[in-house]
Coordinates of C-alpha atoms and ligand atoms in Angstrom, one line a residue:
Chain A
X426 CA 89.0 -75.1 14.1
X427 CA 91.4 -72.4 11.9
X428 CA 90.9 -68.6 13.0
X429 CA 92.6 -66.0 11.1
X430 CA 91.8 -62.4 12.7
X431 CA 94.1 -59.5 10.2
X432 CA 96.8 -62.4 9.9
X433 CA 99.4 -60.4 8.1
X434 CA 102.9 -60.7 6.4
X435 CA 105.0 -58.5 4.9
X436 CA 108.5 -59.3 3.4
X437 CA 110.8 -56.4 3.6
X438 CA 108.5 -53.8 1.7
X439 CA 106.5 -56.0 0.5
X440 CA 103.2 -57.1 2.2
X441 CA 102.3 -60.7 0.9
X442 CA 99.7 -61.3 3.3
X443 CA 97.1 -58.1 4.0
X444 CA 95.0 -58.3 7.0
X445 CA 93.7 -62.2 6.4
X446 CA 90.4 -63.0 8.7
X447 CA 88.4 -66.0 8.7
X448 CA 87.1 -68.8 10.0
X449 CA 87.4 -72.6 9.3
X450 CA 84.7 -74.9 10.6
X451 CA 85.4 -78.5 12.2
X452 CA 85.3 -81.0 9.2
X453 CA 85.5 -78.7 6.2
X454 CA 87.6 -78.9 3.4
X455 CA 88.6 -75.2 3.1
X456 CA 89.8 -74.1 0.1
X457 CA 92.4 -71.0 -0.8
X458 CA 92.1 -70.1 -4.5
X459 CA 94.7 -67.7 -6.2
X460 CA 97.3 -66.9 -8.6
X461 CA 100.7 -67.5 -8.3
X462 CA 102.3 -65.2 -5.8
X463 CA 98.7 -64.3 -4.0
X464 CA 100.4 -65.2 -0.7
X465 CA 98.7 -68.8 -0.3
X466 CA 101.8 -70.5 0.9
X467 CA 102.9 -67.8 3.2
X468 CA 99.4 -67.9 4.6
X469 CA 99.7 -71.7 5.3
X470 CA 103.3 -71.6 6.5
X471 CA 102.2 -68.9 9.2
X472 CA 99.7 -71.6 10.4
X473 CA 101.9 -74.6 10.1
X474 CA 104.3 -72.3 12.8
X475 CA 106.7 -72.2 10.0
X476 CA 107.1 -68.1 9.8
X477 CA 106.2 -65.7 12.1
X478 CA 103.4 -63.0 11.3
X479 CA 104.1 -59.7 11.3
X480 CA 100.8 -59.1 12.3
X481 CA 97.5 -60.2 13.5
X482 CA 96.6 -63.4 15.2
X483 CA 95.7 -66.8 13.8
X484 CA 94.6 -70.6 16.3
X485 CA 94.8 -73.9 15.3
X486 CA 92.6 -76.0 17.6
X487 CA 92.3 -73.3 20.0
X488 CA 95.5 -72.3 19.9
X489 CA 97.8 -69.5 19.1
X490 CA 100.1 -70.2 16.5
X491 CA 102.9 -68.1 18.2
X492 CA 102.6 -68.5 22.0
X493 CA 102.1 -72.1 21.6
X494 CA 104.3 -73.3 18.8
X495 CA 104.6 -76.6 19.9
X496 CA 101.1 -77.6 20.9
X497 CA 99.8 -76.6 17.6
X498 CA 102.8 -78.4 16.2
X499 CA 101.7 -81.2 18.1
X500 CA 97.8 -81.2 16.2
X501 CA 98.9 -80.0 12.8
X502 CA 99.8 -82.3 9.8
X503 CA 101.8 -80.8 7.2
X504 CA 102.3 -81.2 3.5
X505 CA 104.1 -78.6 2.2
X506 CA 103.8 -77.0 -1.6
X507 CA 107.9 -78.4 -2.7
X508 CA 108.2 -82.0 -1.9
X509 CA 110.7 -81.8 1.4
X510 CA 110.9 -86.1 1.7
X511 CA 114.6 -87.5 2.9
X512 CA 115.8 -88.4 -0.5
X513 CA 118.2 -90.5 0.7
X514 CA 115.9 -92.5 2.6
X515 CA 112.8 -95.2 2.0
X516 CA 109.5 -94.0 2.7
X517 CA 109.6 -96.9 5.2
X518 CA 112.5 -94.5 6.7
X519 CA 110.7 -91.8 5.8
X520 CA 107.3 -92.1 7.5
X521 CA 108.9 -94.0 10.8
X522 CA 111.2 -91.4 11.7
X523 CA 108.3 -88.3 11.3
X524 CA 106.3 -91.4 14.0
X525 CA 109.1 -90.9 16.2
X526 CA 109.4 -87.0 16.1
X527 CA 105.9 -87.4 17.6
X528 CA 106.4 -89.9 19.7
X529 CA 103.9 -92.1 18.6
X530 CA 103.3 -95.7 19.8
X531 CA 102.7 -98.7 17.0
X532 CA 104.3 -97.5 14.1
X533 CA 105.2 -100.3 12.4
X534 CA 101.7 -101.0 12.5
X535 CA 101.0 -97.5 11.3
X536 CA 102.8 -97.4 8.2
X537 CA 102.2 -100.4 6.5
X538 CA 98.8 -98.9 6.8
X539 CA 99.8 -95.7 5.5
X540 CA 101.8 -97.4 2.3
X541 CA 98.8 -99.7 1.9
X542 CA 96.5 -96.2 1.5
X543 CA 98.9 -95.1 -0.6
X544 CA 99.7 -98.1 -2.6
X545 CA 103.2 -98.0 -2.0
X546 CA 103.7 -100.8 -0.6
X547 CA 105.4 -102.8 -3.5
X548 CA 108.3 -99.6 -3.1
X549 CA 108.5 -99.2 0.4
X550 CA 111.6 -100.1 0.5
X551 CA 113.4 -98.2 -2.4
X552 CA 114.8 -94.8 -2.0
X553 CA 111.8 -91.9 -2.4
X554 CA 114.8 -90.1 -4.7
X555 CA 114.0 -92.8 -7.6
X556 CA 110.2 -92.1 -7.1
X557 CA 107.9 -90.5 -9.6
X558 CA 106.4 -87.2 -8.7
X559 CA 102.8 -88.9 -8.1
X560 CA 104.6 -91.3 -5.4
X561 CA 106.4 -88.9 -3.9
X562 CA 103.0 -86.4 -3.7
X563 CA 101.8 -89.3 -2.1
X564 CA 104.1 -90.1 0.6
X565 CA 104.3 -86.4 1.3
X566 CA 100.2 -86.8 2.0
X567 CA 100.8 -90.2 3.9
X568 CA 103.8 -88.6 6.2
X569 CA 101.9 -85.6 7.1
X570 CA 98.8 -87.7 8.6
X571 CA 101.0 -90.3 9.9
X572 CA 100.6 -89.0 13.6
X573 CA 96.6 -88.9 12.9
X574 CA 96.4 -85.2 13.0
X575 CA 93.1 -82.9 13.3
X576 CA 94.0 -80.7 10.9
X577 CA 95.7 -80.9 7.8
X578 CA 97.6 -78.4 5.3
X579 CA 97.9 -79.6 1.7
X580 CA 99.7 -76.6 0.0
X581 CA 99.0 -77.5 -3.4
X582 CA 98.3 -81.0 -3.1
X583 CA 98.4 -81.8 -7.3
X584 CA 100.7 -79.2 -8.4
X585 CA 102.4 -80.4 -11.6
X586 CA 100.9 -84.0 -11.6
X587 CA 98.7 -85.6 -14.3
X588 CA 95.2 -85.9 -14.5
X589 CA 95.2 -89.2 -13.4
X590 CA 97.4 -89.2 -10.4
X591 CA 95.7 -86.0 -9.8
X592 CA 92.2 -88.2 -9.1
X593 CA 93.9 -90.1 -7.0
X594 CA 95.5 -87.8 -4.9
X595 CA 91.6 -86.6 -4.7
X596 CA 90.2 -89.7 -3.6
X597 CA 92.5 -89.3 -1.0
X598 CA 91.8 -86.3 0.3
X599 CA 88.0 -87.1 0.2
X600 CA 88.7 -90.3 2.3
X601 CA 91.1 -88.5 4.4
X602 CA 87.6 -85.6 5.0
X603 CA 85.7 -88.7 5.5
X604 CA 87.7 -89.9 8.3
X605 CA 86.9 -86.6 10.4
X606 CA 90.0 -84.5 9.4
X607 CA 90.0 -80.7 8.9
X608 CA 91.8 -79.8 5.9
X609 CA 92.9 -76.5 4.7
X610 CA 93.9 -76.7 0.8
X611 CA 95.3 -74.1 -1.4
X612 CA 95.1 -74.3 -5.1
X613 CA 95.8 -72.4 -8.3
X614 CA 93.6 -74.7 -10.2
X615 CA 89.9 -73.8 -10.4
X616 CA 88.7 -77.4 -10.7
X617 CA 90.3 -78.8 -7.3
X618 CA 88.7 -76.2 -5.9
X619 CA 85.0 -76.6 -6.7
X620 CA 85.4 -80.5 -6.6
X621 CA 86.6 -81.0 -3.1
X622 CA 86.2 -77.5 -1.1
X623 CA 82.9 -77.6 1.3
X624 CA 84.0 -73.4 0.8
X625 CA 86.6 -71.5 -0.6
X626 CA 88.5 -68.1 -0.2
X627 CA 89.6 -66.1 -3.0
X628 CA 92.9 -64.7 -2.1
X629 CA 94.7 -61.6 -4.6
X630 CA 97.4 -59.8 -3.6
X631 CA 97.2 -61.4 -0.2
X632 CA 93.6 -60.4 -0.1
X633 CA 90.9 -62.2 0.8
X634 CA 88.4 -60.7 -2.0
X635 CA 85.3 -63.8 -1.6
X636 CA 84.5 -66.4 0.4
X637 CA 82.0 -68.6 0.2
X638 CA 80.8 -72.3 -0.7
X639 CA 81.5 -72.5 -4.9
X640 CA 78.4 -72.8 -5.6
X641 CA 77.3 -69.4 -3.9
X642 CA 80.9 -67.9 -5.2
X643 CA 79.4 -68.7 -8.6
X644 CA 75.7 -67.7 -7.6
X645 CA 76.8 -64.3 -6.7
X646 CA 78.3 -63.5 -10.0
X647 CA 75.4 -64.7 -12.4
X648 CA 75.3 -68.6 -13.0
X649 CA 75.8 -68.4 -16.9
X650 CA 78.2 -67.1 -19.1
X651 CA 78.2 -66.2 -22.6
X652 CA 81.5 -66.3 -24.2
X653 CA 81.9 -64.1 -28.0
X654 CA 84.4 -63.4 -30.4
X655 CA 84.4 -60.3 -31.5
X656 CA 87.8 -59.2 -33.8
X657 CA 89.6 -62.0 -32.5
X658 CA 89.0 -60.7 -28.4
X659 CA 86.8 -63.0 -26.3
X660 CA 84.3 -61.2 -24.8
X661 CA 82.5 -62.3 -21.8
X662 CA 79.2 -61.5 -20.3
X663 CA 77.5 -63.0 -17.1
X664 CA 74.0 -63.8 -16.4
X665 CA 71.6 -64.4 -13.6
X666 CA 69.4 -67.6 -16.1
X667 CA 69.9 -69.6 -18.8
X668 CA 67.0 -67.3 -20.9
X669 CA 68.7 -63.9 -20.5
X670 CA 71.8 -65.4 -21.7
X671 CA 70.1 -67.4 -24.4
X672 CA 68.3 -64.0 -25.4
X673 CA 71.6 -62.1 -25.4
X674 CA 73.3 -64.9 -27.3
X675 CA 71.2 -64.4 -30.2
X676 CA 71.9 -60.9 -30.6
X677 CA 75.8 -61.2 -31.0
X678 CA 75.0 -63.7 -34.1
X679 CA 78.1 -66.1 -34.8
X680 CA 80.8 -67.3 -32.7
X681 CA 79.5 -67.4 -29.2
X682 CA 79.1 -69.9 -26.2
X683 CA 76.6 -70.4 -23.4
X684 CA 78.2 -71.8 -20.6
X685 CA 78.2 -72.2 -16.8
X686 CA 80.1 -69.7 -14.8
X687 CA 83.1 -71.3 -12.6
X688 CA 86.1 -70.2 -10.1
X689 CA 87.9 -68.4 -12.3
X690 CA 85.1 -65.9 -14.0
X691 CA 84.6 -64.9 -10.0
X692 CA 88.4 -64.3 -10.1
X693 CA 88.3 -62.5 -13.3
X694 CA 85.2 -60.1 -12.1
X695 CA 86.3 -59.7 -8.4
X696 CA 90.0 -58.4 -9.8
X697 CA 89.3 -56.9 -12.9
X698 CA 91.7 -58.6 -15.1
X699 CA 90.7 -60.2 -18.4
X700 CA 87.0 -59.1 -18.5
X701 CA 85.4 -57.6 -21.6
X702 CA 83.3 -54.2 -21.6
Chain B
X1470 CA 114.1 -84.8 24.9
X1471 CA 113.7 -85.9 21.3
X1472 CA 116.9 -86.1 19.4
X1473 CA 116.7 -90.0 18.5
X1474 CA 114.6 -89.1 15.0
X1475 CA 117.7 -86.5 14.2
X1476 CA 119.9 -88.5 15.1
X1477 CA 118.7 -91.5 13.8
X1478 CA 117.7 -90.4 9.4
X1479 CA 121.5 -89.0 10.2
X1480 CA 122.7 -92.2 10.7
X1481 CA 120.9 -93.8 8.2
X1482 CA 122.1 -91.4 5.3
X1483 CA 125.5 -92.3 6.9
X1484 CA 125.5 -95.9 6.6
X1485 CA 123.9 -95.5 3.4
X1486 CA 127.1 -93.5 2.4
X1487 CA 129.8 -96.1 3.7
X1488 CA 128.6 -98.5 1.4
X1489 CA 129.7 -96.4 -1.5
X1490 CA 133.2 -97.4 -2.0
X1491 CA 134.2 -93.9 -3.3
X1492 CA 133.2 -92.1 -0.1
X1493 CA 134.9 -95.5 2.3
X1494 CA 138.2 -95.0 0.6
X1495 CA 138.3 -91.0 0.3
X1496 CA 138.1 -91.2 4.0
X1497 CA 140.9 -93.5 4.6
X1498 CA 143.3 -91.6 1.9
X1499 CA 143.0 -88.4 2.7
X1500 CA 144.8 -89.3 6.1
X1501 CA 147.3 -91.5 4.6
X1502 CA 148.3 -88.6 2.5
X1503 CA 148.6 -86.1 4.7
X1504 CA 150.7 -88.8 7.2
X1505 CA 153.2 -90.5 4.0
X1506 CA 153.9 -86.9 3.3
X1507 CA 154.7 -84.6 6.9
X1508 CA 155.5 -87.9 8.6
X1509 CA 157.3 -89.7 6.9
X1510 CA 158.4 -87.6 3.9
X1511 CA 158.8 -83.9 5.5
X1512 CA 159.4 -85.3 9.0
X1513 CA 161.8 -87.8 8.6
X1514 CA 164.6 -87.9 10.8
X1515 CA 163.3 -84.9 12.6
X1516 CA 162.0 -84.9 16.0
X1517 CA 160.7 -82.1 18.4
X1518 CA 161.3 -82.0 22.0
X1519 CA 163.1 -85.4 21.8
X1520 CA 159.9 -87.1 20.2
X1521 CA 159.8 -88.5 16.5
X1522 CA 158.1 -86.2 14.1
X1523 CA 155.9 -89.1 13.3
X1524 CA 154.4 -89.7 16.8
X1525 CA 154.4 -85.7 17.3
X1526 CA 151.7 -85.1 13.8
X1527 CA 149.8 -88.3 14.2
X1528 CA 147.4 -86.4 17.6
X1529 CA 147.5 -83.2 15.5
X1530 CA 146.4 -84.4 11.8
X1531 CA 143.5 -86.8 14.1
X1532 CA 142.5 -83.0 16.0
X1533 CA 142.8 -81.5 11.9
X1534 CA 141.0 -84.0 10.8
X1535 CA 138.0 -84.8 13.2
X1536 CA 137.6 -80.8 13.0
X1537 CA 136.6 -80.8 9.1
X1538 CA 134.7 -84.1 9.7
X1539 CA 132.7 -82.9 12.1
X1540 CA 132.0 -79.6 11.0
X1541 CA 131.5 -79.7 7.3
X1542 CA 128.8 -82.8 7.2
X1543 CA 126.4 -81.4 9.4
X1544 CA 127.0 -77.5 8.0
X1545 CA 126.5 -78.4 4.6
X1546 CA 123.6 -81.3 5.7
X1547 CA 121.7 -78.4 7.3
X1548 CA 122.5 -75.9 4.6
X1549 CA 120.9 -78.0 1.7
X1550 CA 118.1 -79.3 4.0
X1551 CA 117.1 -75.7 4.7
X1552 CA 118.1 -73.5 1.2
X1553 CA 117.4 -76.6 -1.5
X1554 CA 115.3 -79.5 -0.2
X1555 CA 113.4 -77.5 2.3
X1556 CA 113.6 -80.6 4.8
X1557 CA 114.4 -78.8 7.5
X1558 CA 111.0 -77.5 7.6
X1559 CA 109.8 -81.1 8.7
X1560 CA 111.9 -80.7 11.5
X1561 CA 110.3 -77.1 12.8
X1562 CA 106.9 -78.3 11.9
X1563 CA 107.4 -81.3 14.1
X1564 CA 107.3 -81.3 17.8
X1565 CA 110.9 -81.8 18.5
X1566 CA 112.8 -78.4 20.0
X1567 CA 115.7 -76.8 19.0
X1568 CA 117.6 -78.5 21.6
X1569 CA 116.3 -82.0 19.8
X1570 CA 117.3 -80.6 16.7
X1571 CA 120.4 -79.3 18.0
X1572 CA 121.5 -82.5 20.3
X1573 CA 120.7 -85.2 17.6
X1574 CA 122.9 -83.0 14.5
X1575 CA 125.6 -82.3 16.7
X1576 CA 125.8 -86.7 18.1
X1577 CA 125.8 -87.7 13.9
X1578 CA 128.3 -85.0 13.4
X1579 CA 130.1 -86.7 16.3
X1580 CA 129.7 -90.0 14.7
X1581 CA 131.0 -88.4 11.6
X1582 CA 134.3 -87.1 12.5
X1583 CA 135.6 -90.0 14.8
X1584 CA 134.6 -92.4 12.3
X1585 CA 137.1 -90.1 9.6
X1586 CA 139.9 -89.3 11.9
X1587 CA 140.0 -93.0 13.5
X1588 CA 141.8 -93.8 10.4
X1589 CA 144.7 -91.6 11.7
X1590 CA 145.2 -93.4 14.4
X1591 CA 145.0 -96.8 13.3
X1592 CA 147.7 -95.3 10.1
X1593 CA 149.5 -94.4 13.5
X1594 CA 149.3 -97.7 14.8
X1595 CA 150.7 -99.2 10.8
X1596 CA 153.6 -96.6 11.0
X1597 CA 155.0 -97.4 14.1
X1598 CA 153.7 -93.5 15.8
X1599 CA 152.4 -95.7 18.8
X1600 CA 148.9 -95.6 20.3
X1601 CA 147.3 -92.9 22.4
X1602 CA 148.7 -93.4 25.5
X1603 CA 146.3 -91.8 28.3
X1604 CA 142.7 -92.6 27.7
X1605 CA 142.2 -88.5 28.4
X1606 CA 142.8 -88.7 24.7
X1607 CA 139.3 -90.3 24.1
X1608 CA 137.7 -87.4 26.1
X1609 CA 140.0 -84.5 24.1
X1610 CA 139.0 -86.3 20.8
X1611 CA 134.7 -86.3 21.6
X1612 CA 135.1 -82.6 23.0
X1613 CA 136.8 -81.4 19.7
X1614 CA 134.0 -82.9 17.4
X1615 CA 131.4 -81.6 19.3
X1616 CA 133.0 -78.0 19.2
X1617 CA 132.5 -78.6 15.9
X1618 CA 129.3 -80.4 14.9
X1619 CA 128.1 -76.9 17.1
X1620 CA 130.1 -74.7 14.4
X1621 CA 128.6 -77.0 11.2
X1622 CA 125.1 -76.6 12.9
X1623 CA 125.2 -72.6 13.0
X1624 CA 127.0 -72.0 10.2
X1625 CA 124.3 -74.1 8.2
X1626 CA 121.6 -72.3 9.8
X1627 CA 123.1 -68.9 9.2
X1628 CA 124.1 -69.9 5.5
X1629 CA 121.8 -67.3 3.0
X1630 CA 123.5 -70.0 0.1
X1631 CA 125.1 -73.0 0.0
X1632 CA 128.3 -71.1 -1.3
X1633 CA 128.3 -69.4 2.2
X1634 CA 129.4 -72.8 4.8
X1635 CA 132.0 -73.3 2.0
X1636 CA 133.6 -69.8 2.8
X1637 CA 133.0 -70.1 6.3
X1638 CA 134.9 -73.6 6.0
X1639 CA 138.0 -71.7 4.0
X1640 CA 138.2 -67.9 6.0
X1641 CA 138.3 -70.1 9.8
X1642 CA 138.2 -73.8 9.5
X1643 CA 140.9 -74.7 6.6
X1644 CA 143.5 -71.9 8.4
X1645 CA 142.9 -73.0 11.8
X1646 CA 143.7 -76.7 10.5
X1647 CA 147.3 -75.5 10.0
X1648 CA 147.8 -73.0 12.2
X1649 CA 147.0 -74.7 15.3
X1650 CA 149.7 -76.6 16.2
X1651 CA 148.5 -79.6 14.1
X1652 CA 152.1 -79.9 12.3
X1653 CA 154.4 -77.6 14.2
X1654 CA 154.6 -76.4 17.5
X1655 CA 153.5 -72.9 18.7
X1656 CA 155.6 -72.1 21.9
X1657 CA 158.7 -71.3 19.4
X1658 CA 156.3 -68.9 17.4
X1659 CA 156.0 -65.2 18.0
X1660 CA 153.8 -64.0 20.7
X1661 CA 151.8 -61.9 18.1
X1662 CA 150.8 -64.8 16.4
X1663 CA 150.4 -67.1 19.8
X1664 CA 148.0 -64.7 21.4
X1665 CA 145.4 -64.8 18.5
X1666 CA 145.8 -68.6 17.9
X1667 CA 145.1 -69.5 22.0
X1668 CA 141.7 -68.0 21.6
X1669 CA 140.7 -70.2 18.6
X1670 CA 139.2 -74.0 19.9
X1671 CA 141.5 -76.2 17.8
X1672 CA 144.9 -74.9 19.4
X1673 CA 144.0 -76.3 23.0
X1674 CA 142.6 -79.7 21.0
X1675 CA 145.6 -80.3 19.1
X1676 CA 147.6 -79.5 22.3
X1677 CA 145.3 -82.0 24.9
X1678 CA 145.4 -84.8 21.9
X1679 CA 149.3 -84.8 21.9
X1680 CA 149.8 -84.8 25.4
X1681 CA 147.7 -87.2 26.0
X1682 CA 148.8 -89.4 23.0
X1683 CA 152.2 -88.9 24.0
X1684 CA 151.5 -90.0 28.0
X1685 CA 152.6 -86.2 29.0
X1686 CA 150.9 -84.4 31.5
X1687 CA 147.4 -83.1 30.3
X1688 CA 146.8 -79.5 30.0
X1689 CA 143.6 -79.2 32.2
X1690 CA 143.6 -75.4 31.5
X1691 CA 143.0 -76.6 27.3
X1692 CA 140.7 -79.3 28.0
X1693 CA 138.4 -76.8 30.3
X1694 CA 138.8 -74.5 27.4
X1695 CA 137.5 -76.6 24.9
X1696 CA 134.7 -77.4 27.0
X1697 CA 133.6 -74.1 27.8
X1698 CA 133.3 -73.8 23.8
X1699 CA 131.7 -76.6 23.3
X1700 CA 128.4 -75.2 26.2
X1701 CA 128.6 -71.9 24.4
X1702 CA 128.8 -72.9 21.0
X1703 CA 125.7 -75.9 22.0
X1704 CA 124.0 -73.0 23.5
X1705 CA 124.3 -70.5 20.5
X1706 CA 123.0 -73.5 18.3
X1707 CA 120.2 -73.8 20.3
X1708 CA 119.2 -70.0 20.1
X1709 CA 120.2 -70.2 16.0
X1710 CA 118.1 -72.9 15.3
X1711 CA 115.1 -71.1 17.2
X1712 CA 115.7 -68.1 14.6
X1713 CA 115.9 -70.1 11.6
X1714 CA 112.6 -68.9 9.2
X1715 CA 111.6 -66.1 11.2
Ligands
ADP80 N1 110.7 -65.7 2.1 C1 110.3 -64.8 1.3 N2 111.0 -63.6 1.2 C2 110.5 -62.6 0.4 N3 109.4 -62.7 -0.3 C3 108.6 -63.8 -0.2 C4 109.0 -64.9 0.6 N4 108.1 -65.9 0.5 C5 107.1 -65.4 -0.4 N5 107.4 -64.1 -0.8 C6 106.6 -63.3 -1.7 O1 105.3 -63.2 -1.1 C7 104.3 -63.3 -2.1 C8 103.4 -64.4 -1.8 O2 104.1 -65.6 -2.1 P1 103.4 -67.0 -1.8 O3 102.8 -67.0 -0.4 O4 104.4 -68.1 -2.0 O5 102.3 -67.1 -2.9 P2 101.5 -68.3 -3.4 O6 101.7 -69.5 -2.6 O7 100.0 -67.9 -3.4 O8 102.0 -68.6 -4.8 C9 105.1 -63.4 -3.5 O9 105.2 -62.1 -4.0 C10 106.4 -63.9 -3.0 O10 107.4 -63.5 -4.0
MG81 MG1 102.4 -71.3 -3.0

């Protein structure tokens, strides 16, 4: 559905995208993991026909991102990392004006169904600039599948939200998988990540260094770790089974955990950073 | 063609606007001001060519007028969208073109400036300047808004901070609003300073709106200039908005 072959990006000198290629499958939940500054966002914005590669290729749908702007603009549903809602508007406003910049037929119809999902309905009609940042996450998420697109972006669907909206949001985003849609997510948090993405790509740098289902991410760097404290540094150590990290455990004496390996040790093994011995 | 959703969240933030009684009256003083004080302060007693000074600044203060109104909304709407609130990225990730885009700004921007500068006229009407007298007037007054939506457009695309339409507006739109026969005639000023000002859009407005206000004979020659800007300037728009992100 997505095809990336050496998507690249470089602002000025410096290249915030390097040679990105993959594949994303009809009904996945895709996930990009990374820092801050890993080139997530300019990634999905080269998709979403927002800025134009320097190099490489990418289709949506079959399509080239750059030789047919509008078609993919057509398929694509877009919700964008800073919140980019009318604030001067309703999200009544809001979500029947993006129905008309796609010429779509019963949208009336269409967005009390939307606000409904949302459970907005009780605000519809206040301005989205008196909204909470959970609304207005929300709205964003209802505008950019207004038009009942194929694929979706959600660049950084929960950024800065509480735990609690951040469920919801989820559910959302399950039901939205549910429905048949494609959606491409990026992420900095390692939780989102292994709770919703059918697979993930690790991006540093604007590398892709893994890529993989979480579960085989996780696989491939040893399935336990065991966490010690030694003069006041945490060390870690990774293990293929629980008994060879039990076993190890026991010689480092005091202050050490067994736990399972998650997103983040890949991160810290694939890039170096943070990892003892 | 797609420019209704433009146009239309335009309007709406618009409308929203009137109903602030701050923004309602700043629109209707401004004019007032400028009238109380060159027309009937300044200009009293005078007249040029045999017409009341009155009846002679009312065309050029509505041409002064609808120019900023028309221009700085839609510049510093499309500046914000695109540098702050980032909503101009709905727009290029929607399927509407840069025409749509460009059409339904530069119609709000329209909206925008005859709604400020109607005030003129109808002070006009209060102060005994008269009423436009050749309906030409109507056509001279649309053209001259549309000249400049087109400016507020590009200059908010081009804009690398929001500081940058604001010194756009004072290096060419604040001068040209004196300087272009909107409170004195040119044809008694020296040709060094008539040759520049012919080439700049506002001149052949101000010019067009008085004659035609007055009942003189229209200067075709002016009105097919501020056309002619108005298809280049739409058309350079078009080709801005195309760029904007790359
Ligand atoms: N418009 C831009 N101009 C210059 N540099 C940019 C621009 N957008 C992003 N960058 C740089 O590209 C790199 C990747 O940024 P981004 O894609 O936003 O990362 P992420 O979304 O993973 O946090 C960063 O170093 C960022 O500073
Ligand atoms: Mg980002």
């Amino acid at each position: 559905m997505i095809k990336l072959v050496e998507l690249t990006k470089d602002f000025g000198h410096l290249r915030a995208v390097d040679k990105l290629s993959f594949h994303i499958q009809k009904g996945e939940i895709f996930g990009l993991l990374g820092p801050n500054g890993a080139g997530k966002t300019t990634t999905v914005r080269m998709l979403n026909t927002l800025t134009r590669p320097t190099g490489g290729e990418a289709q949506v749908a079959g399509f080239d991102v750059v030789k047919s702007a509008f078609k993919v603009k057509q398929l694509i549903g877009v919700s964008p990392q800073e919140v980019n809602l009318e604030r001067d508007l309703t999200a009544r406003q809001n979500l029947h004006i993006h129905g008309l910049s796609h010429r779509m037929e019963g949208i009336k119809k269409r967005v009390d169904e939307l606000l409904n999902w949302t459970n907005l309905s009780e605000r519809a009609d206040d301005i989205i600039r008196n909204y909470s940042g959970g609304m207005q996450r929300r709205l964003l998420i209802a505008r950019s599948i207004m038009h009942r697109p194929q694929v979706l972006f959600l660049d950084e669907p929960t950024v800065g939200l509480d735990p609690q909206v951040r469920r919801l949001i989820w559910d959302l985003i399950r039901d939205l998988n549910h429905k048949g849609v494609t959606i491409l997510l990026t992420t900095h948090y390692i939780e989102e990540a292994e709770l919703l993405c059918h697979r993930a790509g690790i991006l540093s740098h604007g590398k892709l260094i893994a890529l993989g289902s979480p579960q085989e991410l996780m696989t491939s760097i040893g399935r336990f770790v065991v966490e010690s404290l030694d003069n006041g540094v945490t060390n870690y150590r990774l293990f293929e089974t629980r008994e060879e990290a039990c076993n190890f455990a026991q010689t480092r004496g005091e202050n050490v955990r067994i736990r399972e390996s998650n997103l983040e040790d890949v991160f810290i093994k694939l890039t170096g950073e943070r990892i003892g011995q | 063609m797609n420019f209704y959703p433009v146009f239309l969240k335009e309007m709406i933030i618009f409308k929203r606007r009137l109903f602030r009684i701050g923004y309602l009256f700043s629109n209707m003083i401004t004019p007032l001001l400028y009238l109380i004080a060159f027309g009937l302060g300044l200009g009293r007693g005078i007249s040029i060519d045999g017409v009341a000074y009155l009846a002679f600044v009312v065309p050029g203060i509505c041409a002064m007028s609808s120019m900023t109104n028309s221009y700085s909304w839609i510049a510093t709407s499309i500046s914000v969208g695109r540098l702050h609130f980032k909503t101009f990225d709905e727009y290029i990730v929607s399927p509407v073109t840069p025409s749509d885009i460009m059409l339904g700004e530069v119609l709000a921007g329209v909206v925008r400036g005859m709604f400020a500068s109607s005030f003129i006229l109808i002070a006009g009407v209060l102060f005994g300047a008269g009423f436009p007298e050749n309906p030409i007037f109507l056509v001279a007054w649309v053209l001259n808004c549309l000249v400049f939506a087109c400016l507020g457009v590009i200059s908010g695309c081009l804009a690398k901070s929001h500081e940058d339409t604001a010194t756009f507006s004072n290096f060419f739109i604040m001068p040209m609003a004196f300087f272009c026969g909107t409170f004195f005639p040119l044809d008694k000023m020296p040709v060094f300073i008539r040759v520049p000002l012919s080439f700049l859009p506002l001149t052949h407005a101000s010019k067009t709106l008085r004659a035609a206000f007055l009942g003189e004979g229209v200067p075709a020659v002016s009105l097919g200039i501020i056309f002619a800007f108005f298809i280049i300037l739409f058309a350079l728009g078009v080709v801005v908005i195309r760029r904007v992100n790359r």
